[in-house]
Amino acid sequence: MNDPIASLIARLLAERWLSRDDTAVRELLTDAELRNDLDRRLASVGMRLLEHPYAAHIAVGIARPQESAVFGSAKAWSSTNLQLDRDAIALLVVLWALLVLPKRQRQIARQKADRDQDQEQMFAELKPVPVGAEVVEPINERTLMADFGEKLGGKTRIQFNLGSLARQGFIVRRKERIHEGPMLDLAFDYERIAGRVMDGALSFVVAEARQHALEMAEREAADALLESESERATAAELADAALAAAGLQADDYDAFQAAIEAVESVHAPDQTEALPEAVAAQADSVGEQASDAADEAAAQDDPVPPEDMKHEEAAADV
């Protein structure tokens, strides 16, 4: 006896998930009678179908009325029946927020744009919901370590949990990049969890990330300012050394300013070569000014003999 619903349920239990492109799955999702029969059979054994219009796969999970019996049988409420630790569940929530939430926003925006475009056409075609890899951007493992390493147990613990999540089908790891797995979009109820994550935990993470980015920008600006001030201070020190080597006084403002301009006008690789020439030129100029000033002072200090003294000296000679 051929029972497509029984075969589909058996495949879901054995393979844990099936693609929406599967022939039996497509028939199930487009036939209301088959869907009702599947839901009834799953409910009879305490299970339900995990399916979302924006998800690329379907799976089966515990029904709502049976959650207490499955997850609350121990002393503490269990968050999963996959034997995942609390830090692994925290990492799973972070990955869901980083992969599924942005994907869902892109899917909704694209569907809205297609709907607006179809309204302008008289015979518009029904377009499928984009669920492929083009709407999901992977996460770099190094970025994940840098952002959440301290909060999720460190690098070793995160690597171990990533391996566990990959084996459970939540993620796919390729070349140090984390891609969405077939079970990640089905692990959480988007309508219930999205608001809590975006308005609660994720808002704190986003605010912290923005504050970190702002601090980094301010630090880079401060470093650039200190570097420019250090370059100016170095140029001033070179000018002071040049003046001292030439025997000039710092209070000679004209010579001091000219030396600074000569040093600053030379590029960094040419400073050592051009500095002696600039200093020599300034030294010659100031030396000439000093020599002229000394001659004038000597001429002024030599007294001019009066007329009477000239007559007396002449009489003495006679």
PDB file of C-alpha atoms in Angstrom:
ATOM      1  CA  MET A   1       0.000   0.000   0.000  1.00  0.00           C
ATOM      2  CA  ASN A   2       1.443   3.334  -1.046  1.00  0.00           C
ATOM      3  CA  ASP A   3       1.153   5.949   1.726  1.00  0.00           C
ATOM      4  CA  PRO A   4       2.981   9.167   0.736  1.00  0.00           C
ATOM      5  CA  ILE A   5       2.408  10.821   4.112  1.00  0.00           C
ATOM      6  CA  ALA A   6       3.857   7.861   6.015  1.00  0.00           C
ATOM      7  CA  SER A   7       6.859   7.794   3.691  1.00  0.00           C
ATOM      8  CA  LEU A   8       7.407  11.522   4.118  1.00  0.00           C
ATOM      9  CA  ILE A   9       7.245  11.320   7.922  1.00  0.00           C
ATOM     10  CA  ALA A  10       9.685   8.404   7.911  1.00  0.00           C
ATOM     11  CA  ARG A  11      12.105  10.352   5.740  1.00  0.00           C
ATOM     12  CA  LEU A  12      11.853  13.392   8.013  1.00  0.00           C
ATOM     13  CA  LEU A  13      12.617  11.292  11.075  1.00  0.00           C
ATOM     14  CA  ALA A  14      15.517   9.516   9.375  1.00  0.00           C
ATOM     15  CA  GLU A  15      17.103  12.446   7.530  1.00  0.00           C
ATOM     16  CA  ARG A  16      16.003  15.119  10.058  1.00  0.00           C
ATOM     17  CA  TRP A  17      15.315  17.688   7.327  1.00  0.00           C
ATOM     18  CA  LEU A  18      14.228  17.844   3.700  1.00  0.00           C
ATOM     19  CA  SER A  19      14.626  20.544   1.090  1.00  0.00           C
ATOM     20  CA  ARG A  20      11.638  22.497  -0.183  1.00  0.00           C
ATOM     21  CA  ASP A  21      12.687  21.488  -3.691  1.00  0.00           C
ATOM     22  CA  ASP A  22      11.999  17.825  -2.910  1.00  0.00           C
ATOM     23  CA  THR A  23       9.098  16.486  -4.979  1.00  0.00           C
ATOM     24  CA  ALA A  24       7.164  15.090  -2.002  1.00  0.00           C
ATOM     25  CA  VAL A  25       7.714  18.273   0.006  1.00  0.00           C
ATOM     26  CA  ARG A  26       6.519  20.508  -2.820  1.00  0.00           C
ATOM     27  CA  GLU A  27       3.418  18.389  -3.204  1.00  0.00           C
ATOM     28  CA  LEU A  28       2.787  18.581   0.530  1.00  0.00           C
ATOM     29  CA  LEU A  29       3.147  22.372   0.691  1.00  0.00           C
ATOM     30  CA  THR A  30       0.822  22.941  -2.256  1.00  0.00           C
ATOM     31  CA  ASP A  31      -1.893  20.412  -1.344  1.00  0.00           C
ATOM     32  CA  ALA A  32      -4.025  21.441   1.642  1.00  0.00           C
ATOM     33  CA  GLU A  33      -5.490  17.947   2.099  1.00  0.00           C
ATOM     34  CA  LEU A  34      -2.059  16.311   2.340  1.00  0.00           C
ATOM     35  CA  ARG A  35      -0.906  19.019   4.743  1.00  0.00           C
ATOM     36  CA  ASN A  36      -3.872  18.482   7.061  1.00  0.00           C
ATOM     37  CA  ASP A  37      -3.298  14.712   7.041  1.00  0.00           C
ATOM     38  CA  LEU A  38       0.381  15.208   7.875  1.00  0.00           C
ATOM     39  CA  ASP A  39      -0.390  17.600  10.739  1.00  0.00           C
ATOM     40  CA  ARG A  40      -2.965  15.189  12.181  1.00  0.00           C
ATOM     41  CA  ARG A  41      -0.590  12.231  12.142  1.00  0.00           C
ATOM     42  CA  LEU A  42       2.263  14.193  13.666  1.00  0.00           C
ATOM     43  CA  ALA A  43       0.004  15.569  16.407  1.00  0.00           C
ATOM     44  CA  SER A  44      -1.073  12.064  17.316  1.00  0.00           C
ATOM     45  CA  VAL A  45       2.515  11.269  18.353  1.00  0.00           C
ATOM     46  CA  GLY A  46       3.262  14.637  19.993  1.00  0.00           C
ATOM     47  CA  MET A  47       5.132  16.219  17.073  1.00  0.00           C
ATOM     48  CA  ARG A  48       4.605  19.030  14.594  1.00  0.00           C
ATOM     49  CA  LEU A  49       5.959  20.178  11.238  1.00  0.00           C
ATOM     50  CA  LEU A  50       8.657  22.857  11.321  1.00  0.00           C
ATOM     51  CA  GLU A  51       8.150  24.969   8.228  1.00  0.00           C
ATOM     52  CA  HIS A  52       8.454  28.622   7.303  1.00  0.00           C
ATOM     53  CA  PRO A  53       7.735  30.301   3.951  1.00  0.00           C
ATOM     54  CA  TYR A  54      11.184  31.924   4.001  1.00  0.00           C
ATOM     55  CA  ALA A  55      13.060  28.763   5.061  1.00  0.00           C
ATOM     56  CA  ALA A  56      14.759  26.503   2.522  1.00  0.00           C
ATOM     57  CA  HIS A  57      14.040  23.245   4.429  1.00  0.00           C
ATOM     58  CA  ILE A  58      11.376  21.563   6.566  1.00  0.00           C
ATOM     59  CA  ALA A  59      11.749  19.330   9.628  1.00  0.00           C
ATOM     60  CA  VAL A  60       9.761  17.895  12.538  1.00  0.00           C
ATOM     61  CA  GLY A  61       9.819  19.020  16.168  1.00  0.00           C
ATOM     62  CA  ILE A  62       8.119  18.573  19.535  1.00  0.00           C
ATOM     63  CA  ALA A  63       4.514  19.811  19.654  1.00  0.00           C
ATOM     64  CA  ARG A  64       3.640  22.629  22.049  1.00  0.00           C
ATOM     65  CA  PRO A  65       1.483  20.518  24.425  1.00  0.00           C
ATOM     66  CA  GLN A  66       4.287  17.969  24.811  1.00  0.00           C
ATOM     67  CA  GLU A  67       7.118  20.442  25.459  1.00  0.00           C
ATOM     68  CA  SER A  68       6.639  20.326  29.217  1.00  0.00           C
ATOM     69  CA  ALA A  69       6.773  16.521  29.273  1.00  0.00           C
ATOM     70  CA  VAL A  70       9.925  16.438  27.106  1.00  0.00           C
ATOM     71  CA  PHE A  71      11.938  19.388  28.372  1.00  0.00           C
ATOM     72  CA  GLY A  72      10.629  19.721  31.926  1.00  0.00           C
ATOM     73  CA  SER A  73      11.011  16.154  33.121  1.00  0.00           C
ATOM     74  CA  ALA A  74      14.406  16.792  34.774  1.00  0.00           C
ATOM     75  CA  LYS A  75      15.124  19.026  37.754  1.00  0.00           C
ATOM     76  CA  ALA A  76      15.843  21.994  35.476  1.00  0.00           C
ATOM     77  CA  TRP A  77      14.055  22.945  32.280  1.00  0.00           C
ATOM     78  CA  SER A  78      16.058  21.671  29.337  1.00  0.00           C
ATOM     79  CA  SER A  79      16.493  24.055  26.433  1.00  0.00           C
ATOM     80  CA  THR A  80      17.096  21.269  23.914  1.00  0.00           C
ATOM     81  CA  ASN A  81      17.055  17.502  23.537  1.00  0.00           C
ATOM     82  CA  LEU A  82      20.349  17.531  21.587  1.00  0.00           C
ATOM     83  CA  GLN A  83      22.583  17.529  24.702  1.00  0.00           C
ATOM     84  CA  LEU A  84      23.934  21.021  24.002  1.00  0.00           C
ATOM     85  CA  ASP A  85      25.429  23.032  26.868  1.00  0.00           C
ATOM     86  CA  ARG A  86      24.321  26.528  27.810  1.00  0.00           C
ATOM     87  CA  ASP A  87      27.275  28.190  26.060  1.00  0.00           C
ATOM     88  CA  ALA A  88      26.453  26.225  22.893  1.00  0.00           C
ATOM     89  CA  ILE A  89      22.838  27.435  23.078  1.00  0.00           C
ATOM     90  CA  ALA A  90      24.092  31.009  23.560  1.00  0.00           C
ATOM     91  CA  LEU A  91      26.339  30.637  20.517  1.00  0.00           C
ATOM     92  CA  LEU A  92      23.408  29.221  18.541  1.00  0.00           C
ATOM     93  CA  VAL A  93      21.290  32.273  19.399  1.00  0.00           C
ATOM     94  CA  VAL A  94      24.129  34.598  18.334  1.00  0.00           C
ATOM     95  CA  LEU A  95      24.534  32.786  15.021  1.00  0.00           C
ATOM     96  CA  TRP A  96      20.778  32.855  14.434  1.00  0.00           C
ATOM     97  CA  ALA A  97      20.747  36.599  15.081  1.00  0.00           C
ATOM     98  CA  LEU A  98      23.718  37.191  12.764  1.00  0.00           C
ATOM     99  CA  LEU A  99      22.592  34.927   9.906  1.00  0.00           C
ATOM    100  CA  VAL A 100      18.813  34.541   9.952  1.00  0.00           C
ATOM    101  CA  LEU A 101      17.668  37.989  11.036  1.00  0.00           C
ATOM    102  CA  PRO A 102      19.533  39.891   8.267  1.00  0.00           C
ATOM    103  CA  LYS A 103      18.417  37.245   5.754  1.00  0.00           C
ATOM    104  CA  ARG A 104      14.796  37.640   6.795  1.00  0.00           C
ATOM    105  CA  GLN A 105      14.977  41.405   6.407  1.00  0.00           C
ATOM    106  CA  ARG A 106      16.385  41.021   2.881  1.00  0.00           C
ATOM    107  CA  GLN A 107      13.707  38.494   1.971  1.00  0.00           C
ATOM    108  CA  ILE A 108      10.898  40.709   3.221  1.00  0.00           C
ATOM    109  CA  ALA A 109      12.335  43.759   1.453  1.00  0.00           C
ATOM    110  CA  ARG A 110      12.711  41.839  -1.819  1.00  0.00           C
ATOM    111  CA  GLN A 111       9.194  40.448  -1.595  1.00  0.00           C
ATOM    112  CA  LYS A 112       7.819  43.923  -0.985  1.00  0.00           C
ATOM    113  CA  ALA A 113       9.749  45.339  -3.940  1.00  0.00           C
ATOM    114  CA  ASP A 114       8.505  42.529  -6.210  1.00  0.00           C
ATOM    115  CA  ARG A 115       4.953  43.076  -5.008  1.00  0.00           C
ATOM    116  CA  ASP A 116       5.115  46.807  -5.733  1.00  0.00           C
ATOM    117  CA  GLN A 117       6.516  46.097  -9.172  1.00  0.00           C
ATOM    118  CA  ASP A 118       3.852  43.495  -9.918  1.00  0.00           C
ATOM    119  CA  GLN A 119       1.098  45.938  -9.093  1.00  0.00           C
ATOM    120  CA  GLU A 120       2.233  48.115 -11.972  1.00  0.00           C
ATOM    121  CA  GLN A 121       1.988  45.206 -14.421  1.00  0.00           C
ATOM    122  CA  MET A 122      -1.302  43.903 -15.794  1.00  0.00           C
ATOM    123  CA  PHE A 123      -0.198  40.258 -16.131  1.00  0.00           C
ATOM    124  CA  ALA A 124       2.346  39.810 -13.394  1.00  0.00           C
ATOM    125  CA  GLU A 125       3.882  36.409 -12.725  1.00  0.00           C
ATOM    126  CA  LEU A 126       4.017  34.863  -9.261  1.00  0.00           C
ATOM    127  CA  LYS A 127       7.672  34.884  -8.157  1.00  0.00           C
ATOM    128  CA  PRO A 128       9.021  32.425  -5.570  1.00  0.00           C
ATOM    129  CA  VAL A 129      10.381  33.618  -2.255  1.00  0.00           C
ATOM    130  CA  PRO A 130      14.209  33.908  -2.428  1.00  0.00           C
ATOM    131  CA  VAL A 131      15.669  31.389   0.007  1.00  0.00           C
ATOM    132  CA  GLY A 132      19.047  30.638  -1.588  1.00  0.00           C
ATOM    133  CA  ALA A 133      22.572  31.553  -0.611  1.00  0.00           C
ATOM    134  CA  GLU A 134      22.325  34.908  -2.385  1.00  0.00           C
ATOM    135  CA  VAL A 135      20.336  36.345   0.544  1.00  0.00           C
ATOM    136  CA  VAL A 136      22.598  34.890   3.261  1.00  0.00           C
ATOM    137  CA  GLU A 137      26.055  36.319   3.947  1.00  0.00           C
ATOM    138  CA  PRO A 138      28.477  34.046   5.858  1.00  0.00           C
ATOM    139  CA  ILE A 139      30.290  35.024   9.035  1.00  0.00           C
ATOM    140  CA  ASN A 140      34.053  35.057   9.377  1.00  0.00           C
ATOM    141  CA  GLU A 141      35.155  32.852  12.274  1.00  0.00           C
ATOM    142  CA  ARG A 142      37.869  35.331  13.274  1.00  0.00           C
ATOM    143  CA  THR A 143      35.305  38.104  13.496  1.00  0.00           C
ATOM    144  CA  LEU A 144      33.096  35.904  15.662  1.00  0.00           C
ATOM    145  CA  MET A 145      36.034  35.158  17.972  1.00  0.00           C
ATOM    146  CA  ALA A 146      36.949  38.825  18.276  1.00  0.00           C
ATOM    147  CA  ASP A 147      33.397  39.969  19.031  1.00  0.00           C
ATOM    148  CA  PHE A 148      32.145  37.172  21.295  1.00  0.00           C
ATOM    149  CA  GLY A 149      35.227  35.235  22.386  1.00  0.00           C
ATOM    150  CA  GLU A 150      35.274  36.536  25.947  1.00  0.00           C
ATOM    151  CA  LYS A 151      31.516  36.162  26.434  1.00  0.00           C
ATOM    152  CA  LEU A 152      31.178  32.620  25.047  1.00  0.00           C
ATOM    153  CA  GLY A 153      34.019  30.794  26.786  1.00  0.00           C
ATOM    154  CA  GLY A 154      37.070  31.651  24.722  1.00  0.00           C
ATOM    155  CA  LYS A 155      38.465  30.435  21.425  1.00  0.00           C
ATOM    156  CA  THR A 156      38.790  26.750  22.361  1.00  0.00           C
ATOM    157  CA  ARG A 157      35.251  26.503  23.693  1.00  0.00           C
ATOM    158  CA  ILE A 158      33.772  28.308  20.698  1.00  0.00           C
ATOM    159  CA  GLN A 159      35.616  26.000  18.298  1.00  0.00           C
ATOM    160  CA  PHE A 160      34.233  22.975  20.136  1.00  0.00           C
ATOM    161  CA  ASN A 161      30.680  24.342  20.095  1.00  0.00           C
ATOM    162  CA  LEU A 162      30.915  25.246  16.416  1.00  0.00           C
ATOM    163  CA  GLY A 163      31.782  21.637  15.684  1.00  0.00           C
ATOM    164  CA  SER A 164      28.775  20.431  17.693  1.00  0.00           C
ATOM    165  CA  LEU A 165      26.408  22.835  15.935  1.00  0.00           C
ATOM    166  CA  ALA A 166      27.780  21.802  12.548  1.00  0.00           C
ATOM    167  CA  ARG A 167      27.147  18.120  13.316  1.00  0.00           C
ATOM    168  CA  GLN A 168      23.560  18.932  14.300  1.00  0.00           C
ATOM    169  CA  GLY A 169      22.954  20.713  10.982  1.00  0.00           C
ATOM    170  CA  PHE A 170      22.605  24.247  12.339  1.00  0.00           C
ATOM    171  CA  ILE A 171      25.631  25.642  10.513  1.00  0.00           C
ATOM    172  CA  VAL A 172      28.035  24.726   7.719  1.00  0.00           C
ATOM    173  CA  ARG A 173      31.746  25.583   8.049  1.00  0.00           C
ATOM    174  CA  ARG A 174      33.795  26.204   4.892  1.00  0.00           C
ATOM    175  CA  LYS A 175      37.190  27.915   4.716  1.00  0.00           C
ATOM    176  CA  GLU A 176      36.906  29.620   8.123  1.00  0.00           C
ATOM    177  CA  ARG A 177      33.474  30.955   7.239  1.00  0.00           C
ATOM    178  CA  ILE A 178      30.195  30.031   8.904  1.00  0.00           C
ATOM    179  CA  HIS A 179      27.221  29.508   6.612  1.00  0.00           C
ATOM    180  CA  GLU A 180      23.599  28.889   7.492  1.00  0.00           C
ATOM    181  CA  GLY A 181      22.709  25.219   7.952  1.00  0.00           C
ATOM    182  CA  PRO A 182      19.401  23.571   7.063  1.00  0.00           C
ATOM    183  CA  MET A 183      18.195  23.552  10.701  1.00  0.00           C
ATOM    184  CA  LEU A 184      19.168  27.077  11.757  1.00  0.00           C
ATOM    185  CA  ASP A 185      16.123  28.822  10.293  1.00  0.00           C
ATOM    186  CA  LEU A 186      13.858  26.167  11.829  1.00  0.00           C
ATOM    187  CA  ALA A 187      15.396  26.134  15.308  1.00  0.00           C
ATOM    188  CA  PHE A 188      13.595  29.276  16.498  1.00  0.00           C
ATOM    189  CA  ASP A 189      10.105  30.611  16.073  1.00  0.00           C
ATOM    190  CA  TYR A 190      10.804  33.851  14.239  1.00  0.00           C
ATOM    191  CA  GLU A 191       7.539  35.538  15.259  1.00  0.00           C
ATOM    192  CA  ARG A 192       8.242  34.891  18.954  1.00  0.00           C
ATOM    193  CA  ILE A 193      11.999  35.324  19.163  1.00  0.00           C
ATOM    194  CA  ALA A 194      12.816  38.105  16.679  1.00  0.00           C
ATOM    195  CA  GLY A 195      11.264  40.880  18.763  1.00  0.00           C
ATOM    196  CA  ARG A 196      12.905  39.672  21.959  1.00  0.00           C
ATOM    197  CA  VAL A 197      16.336  39.455  20.359  1.00  0.00           C
ATOM    198  CA  MET A 198      16.192  42.773  18.490  1.00  0.00           C
ATOM    199  CA  ASP A 199      14.613  44.730  21.360  1.00  0.00           C
ATOM    200  CA  GLY A 200      16.502  42.959  24.130  1.00  0.00           C
ATOM    201  CA  ALA A 201      19.808  41.169  23.824  1.00  0.00           C
ATOM    202  CA  LEU A 202      20.635  42.242  20.292  1.00  0.00           C
ATOM    203  CA  SER A 203      19.978  45.896  21.041  1.00  0.00           C
ATOM    204  CA  PHE A 204      22.597  45.718  23.799  1.00  0.00           C
ATOM    205  CA  VAL A 205      25.078  44.042  21.450  1.00  0.00           C
ATOM    206  CA  VAL A 206      24.452  46.615  18.714  1.00  0.00           C
ATOM    207  CA  ALA A 207      24.819  49.512  21.157  1.00  0.00           C
ATOM    208  CA  GLU A 208      28.053  48.020  22.480  1.00  0.00           C
ATOM    209  CA  ALA A 209      29.388  47.503  18.945  1.00  0.00           C
ATOM    210  CA  ARG A 210      28.563  51.104  18.012  1.00  0.00           C
ATOM    211  CA  GLN A 211      30.269  52.392  21.153  1.00  0.00           C
ATOM    212  CA  HIS A 212      33.346  50.300  20.370  1.00  0.00           C
ATOM    213  CA  ALA A 213      33.439  51.644  16.799  1.00  0.00           C
ATOM    214  CA  LEU A 214      33.129  55.212  18.093  1.00  0.00           C
ATOM    215  CA  GLU A 215      35.971  54.701  20.573  1.00  0.00           C
ATOM    216  CA  MET A 216      38.175  53.237  17.846  1.00  0.00           C
ATOM    217  CA  ALA A 217      37.486  56.207  15.566  1.00  0.00           C
ATOM    218  CA  GLU A 218      38.314  58.672  18.352  1.00  0.00           C
ATOM    219  CA  ARG A 219      41.494  56.760  19.170  1.00  0.00           C
ATOM    220  CA  GLU A 220      42.624  56.802  15.527  1.00  0.00           C
ATOM    221  CA  ALA A 221      41.951  60.543  15.310  1.00  0.00           C
ATOM    222  CA  ALA A 222      43.959  61.146  18.496  1.00  0.00           C
ATOM    223  CA  ASP A 223      46.854  59.030  17.201  1.00  0.00           C
ATOM    224  CA  ALA A 224      46.881  60.985  13.936  1.00  0.00           C
ATOM    225  CA  LEU A 225      46.932  64.285  15.849  1.00  0.00           C
ATOM    226  CA  LEU A 226      49.789  63.139  18.094  1.00  0.00           C
ATOM    227  CA  GLU A 227      51.746  61.969  15.064  1.00  0.00           C
ATOM    228  CA  SER A 228      51.410  65.348  13.331  1.00  0.00           C
ATOM    229  CA  GLU A 229      52.437  67.179  16.520  1.00  0.00           C
ATOM    230  CA  SER A 230      55.429  64.858  16.884  1.00  0.00           C
ATOM    231  CA  GLU A 231      56.518  65.650  13.321  1.00  0.00           C
ATOM    232  CA  ARG A 232      56.292  69.392  14.010  1.00  0.00           C
ATOM    233  CA  ALA A 233      58.254  68.966  17.240  1.00  0.00           C
ATOM    234  CA  THR A 234      60.942  67.030  15.399  1.00  0.00           C
ATOM    235  CA  ALA A 235      61.277  69.798  12.816  1.00  0.00           C
ATOM    236  CA  ALA A 236      61.604  72.401  15.587  1.00  0.00           C
ATOM    237  CA  GLU A 237      64.272  70.327  17.349  1.00  0.00           C
ATOM    238  CA  LEU A 238      66.247  70.047  14.102  1.00  0.00           C
ATOM    239  CA  ALA A 239      66.086  73.815  13.683  1.00  0.00           C
ATOM    240  CA  ASP A 240      67.309  74.383  17.262  1.00  0.00           C
ATOM    241  CA  ALA A 241      70.199  72.002  16.670  1.00  0.00           C
ATOM    242  CA  ALA A 242      71.079  73.784  13.447  1.00  0.00           C
ATOM    243  CA  LEU A 243      71.124  77.182  15.172  1.00  0.00           C
ATOM    244  CA  ALA A 244      73.264  75.842  17.972  1.00  0.00           C
ATOM    245  CA  ALA A 245      75.725  74.322  15.484  1.00  0.00           C
ATOM    246  CA  ALA A 246      76.004  77.638  13.638  1.00  0.00           C
ATOM    247  CA  GLY A 247      76.633  79.582  16.864  1.00  0.00           C
ATOM    248  CA  LEU A 248      73.473  81.654  16.574  1.00  0.00           C
ATOM    249  CA  GLN A 249      71.322  82.946  19.428  1.00  0.00           C
ATOM    250  CA  ALA A 250      67.719  81.773  19.811  1.00  0.00           C
ATOM    251  CA  ASP A 251      66.545  85.350  20.375  1.00  0.00           C
ATOM    252  CA  ASP A 252      67.584  86.242  16.860  1.00  0.00           C
ATOM    253  CA  TYR A 253      64.028  85.837  15.580  1.00  0.00           C
ATOM    254  CA  ASP A 254      64.725  86.399  11.901  1.00  0.00           C
ATOM    255  CA  ALA A 255      67.470  83.782  11.711  1.00  0.00           C
ATOM    256  CA  PHE A 256      65.506  81.339  13.869  1.00  0.00           C
ATOM    257  CA  GLN A 257      62.375  81.640  11.718  1.00  0.00           C
ATOM    258  CA  ALA A 258      64.376  81.307   8.506  1.00  0.00           C
ATOM    259  CA  ALA A 259      66.049  78.155   9.813  1.00  0.00           C
ATOM    260  CA  ILE A 260      62.693  76.587  10.714  1.00  0.00           C
ATOM    261  CA  GLU A 261      61.260  77.381   7.288  1.00  0.00           C
ATOM    262  CA  ALA A 262      64.352  75.903   5.631  1.00  0.00           C
ATOM    263  CA  VAL A 263      64.015  72.660   7.610  1.00  0.00           C
ATOM    264  CA  GLU A 264      60.238  72.299   7.122  1.00  0.00           C
ATOM    265  CA  SER A 265      60.498  72.922   3.374  1.00  0.00           C
ATOM    266  CA  VAL A 266      62.760  69.879   2.961  1.00  0.00           C
ATOM    267  CA  HIS A 267      61.121  66.435   2.641  1.00  0.00           C
ATOM    268  CA  ALA A 268      61.889  63.788   5.233  1.00  0.00           C
ATOM    269  CA  PRO A 269      64.349  61.729   3.096  1.00  0.00           C
ATOM    270  CA  ASP A 270      66.327  64.898   2.128  1.00  0.00           C
ATOM    271  CA  GLN A 271      66.537  66.555   5.546  1.00  0.00           C
ATOM    272  CA  THR A 272      69.992  65.240   6.412  1.00  0.00           C
ATOM    273  CA  GLU A 273      71.423  66.328   3.076  1.00  0.00           C
ATOM    274  CA  ALA A 274      69.821  69.764   2.773  1.00  0.00           C
ATOM    275  CA  LEU A 275      70.114  70.797   6.424  1.00  0.00           C
ATOM    276  CA  PRO A 276      73.887  71.677   6.392  1.00  0.00           C
ATOM    277  CA  GLU A 277      73.420  73.806   3.277  1.00  0.00           C
ATOM    278  CA  ALA A 278      70.503  75.689   4.796  1.00  0.00           C
ATOM    279  CA  VAL A 279      72.391  76.211   8.057  1.00  0.00           C
ATOM    280  CA  ALA A 280      75.526  77.345   6.237  1.00  0.00           C
ATOM    281  CA  ALA A 281      73.520  79.844   4.210  1.00  0.00           C
ATOM    282  CA  GLN A 282      71.854  81.230   7.327  1.00  0.00           C
ATOM    283  CA  ALA A 283      75.207  81.322   9.151  1.00  0.00           C
ATOM    284  CA  ASP A 284      76.881  83.256   6.330  1.00  0.00           C
ATOM    285  CA  SER A 285      74.014  85.740   6.202  1.00  0.00           C
ATOM    286  CA  VAL A 286      74.007  86.354   9.928  1.00  0.00           C
ATOM    287  CA  GLY A 287      77.840  86.445   9.997  1.00  0.00           C
ATOM    288  CA  GLU A 288      77.908  89.172   7.368  1.00  0.00           C
ATOM    289  CA  GLN A 289      75.322  91.163   9.320  1.00  0.00           C
ATOM    290  CA  ALA A 290      77.394  90.768  12.503  1.00  0.00           C
ATOM    291  CA  SER A 291      80.626  91.877  10.716  1.00  0.00           C
ATOM    292  CA  ASP A 292      78.982  95.005   9.292  1.00  0.00           C
ATOM    293  CA  ALA A 293      77.587  95.864  12.692  1.00  0.00           C
ATOM    294  CA  ALA A 294      81.068  95.466  14.308  1.00  0.00           C
ATOM    295  CA  ASP A 295      82.707  97.782  11.756  1.00  0.00           C
ATOM    296  CA  GLU A 296      80.111 100.444  12.341  1.00  0.00           C
ATOM    297  CA  ALA A 297      80.554 100.196  16.110  1.00  0.00           C
ATOM    298  CA  ALA A 298      84.355 100.468  15.825  1.00  0.00           C
ATOM    299  CA  ALA A 299      84.053 103.536  13.670  1.00  0.00           C
ATOM    300  CA  GLN A 300      81.747 105.173  16.201  1.00  0.00           C
ATOM    301  CA  ASP A 301      84.041 104.363  19.179  1.00  0.00           C
ATOM    302  CA  ASP A 302      87.193 106.015  17.605  1.00  0.00           C
ATOM    303  CA  PRO A 303      87.210 109.674  18.960  1.00  0.00           C
ATOM    304  CA  VAL A 304      87.812 112.593  16.585  1.00  0.00           C
ATOM    305  CA  PRO A 305      90.574 114.944  17.932  1.00  0.00           C
ATOM    306  CA  PRO A 306      89.450 118.565  18.513  1.00  0.00           C
ATOM    307  CA  GLU A 307      91.080 121.569  16.725  1.00  0.00           C
ATOM    308  CA  ASP A 308      93.064 122.878  19.772  1.00  0.00           C
ATOM    309  CA  MET A 309      94.723 119.562  20.301  1.00  0.00           C
ATOM    310  CA  LYS A 310      95.731 119.482  16.666  1.00  0.00           C
ATOM    311  CA  HIS A 311      97.453 122.926  17.027  1.00  0.00           C
ATOM    312  CA  GLU A 312      99.296 121.856  20.196  1.00  0.00           C
ATOM    313  CA  GLU A 313     100.564 118.718  18.528  1.00  0.00           C
ATOM    314  CA  ALA A 314     101.763 120.771  15.551  1.00  0.00           C
ATOM    315  CA  ALA A 315     103.577 123.283  17.880  1.00  0.00           C
ATOM    316  CA  ALA A 316     105.260 120.455  19.713  1.00  0.00           C
ATOM    317  CA  ASP A 317     106.509 119.069  16.500  1.00  0.00           C
ATOM    318  CA  VAL A 318     108.021 122.415  15.569  1.00  0.00           C
TER     319      VAL A 318
END
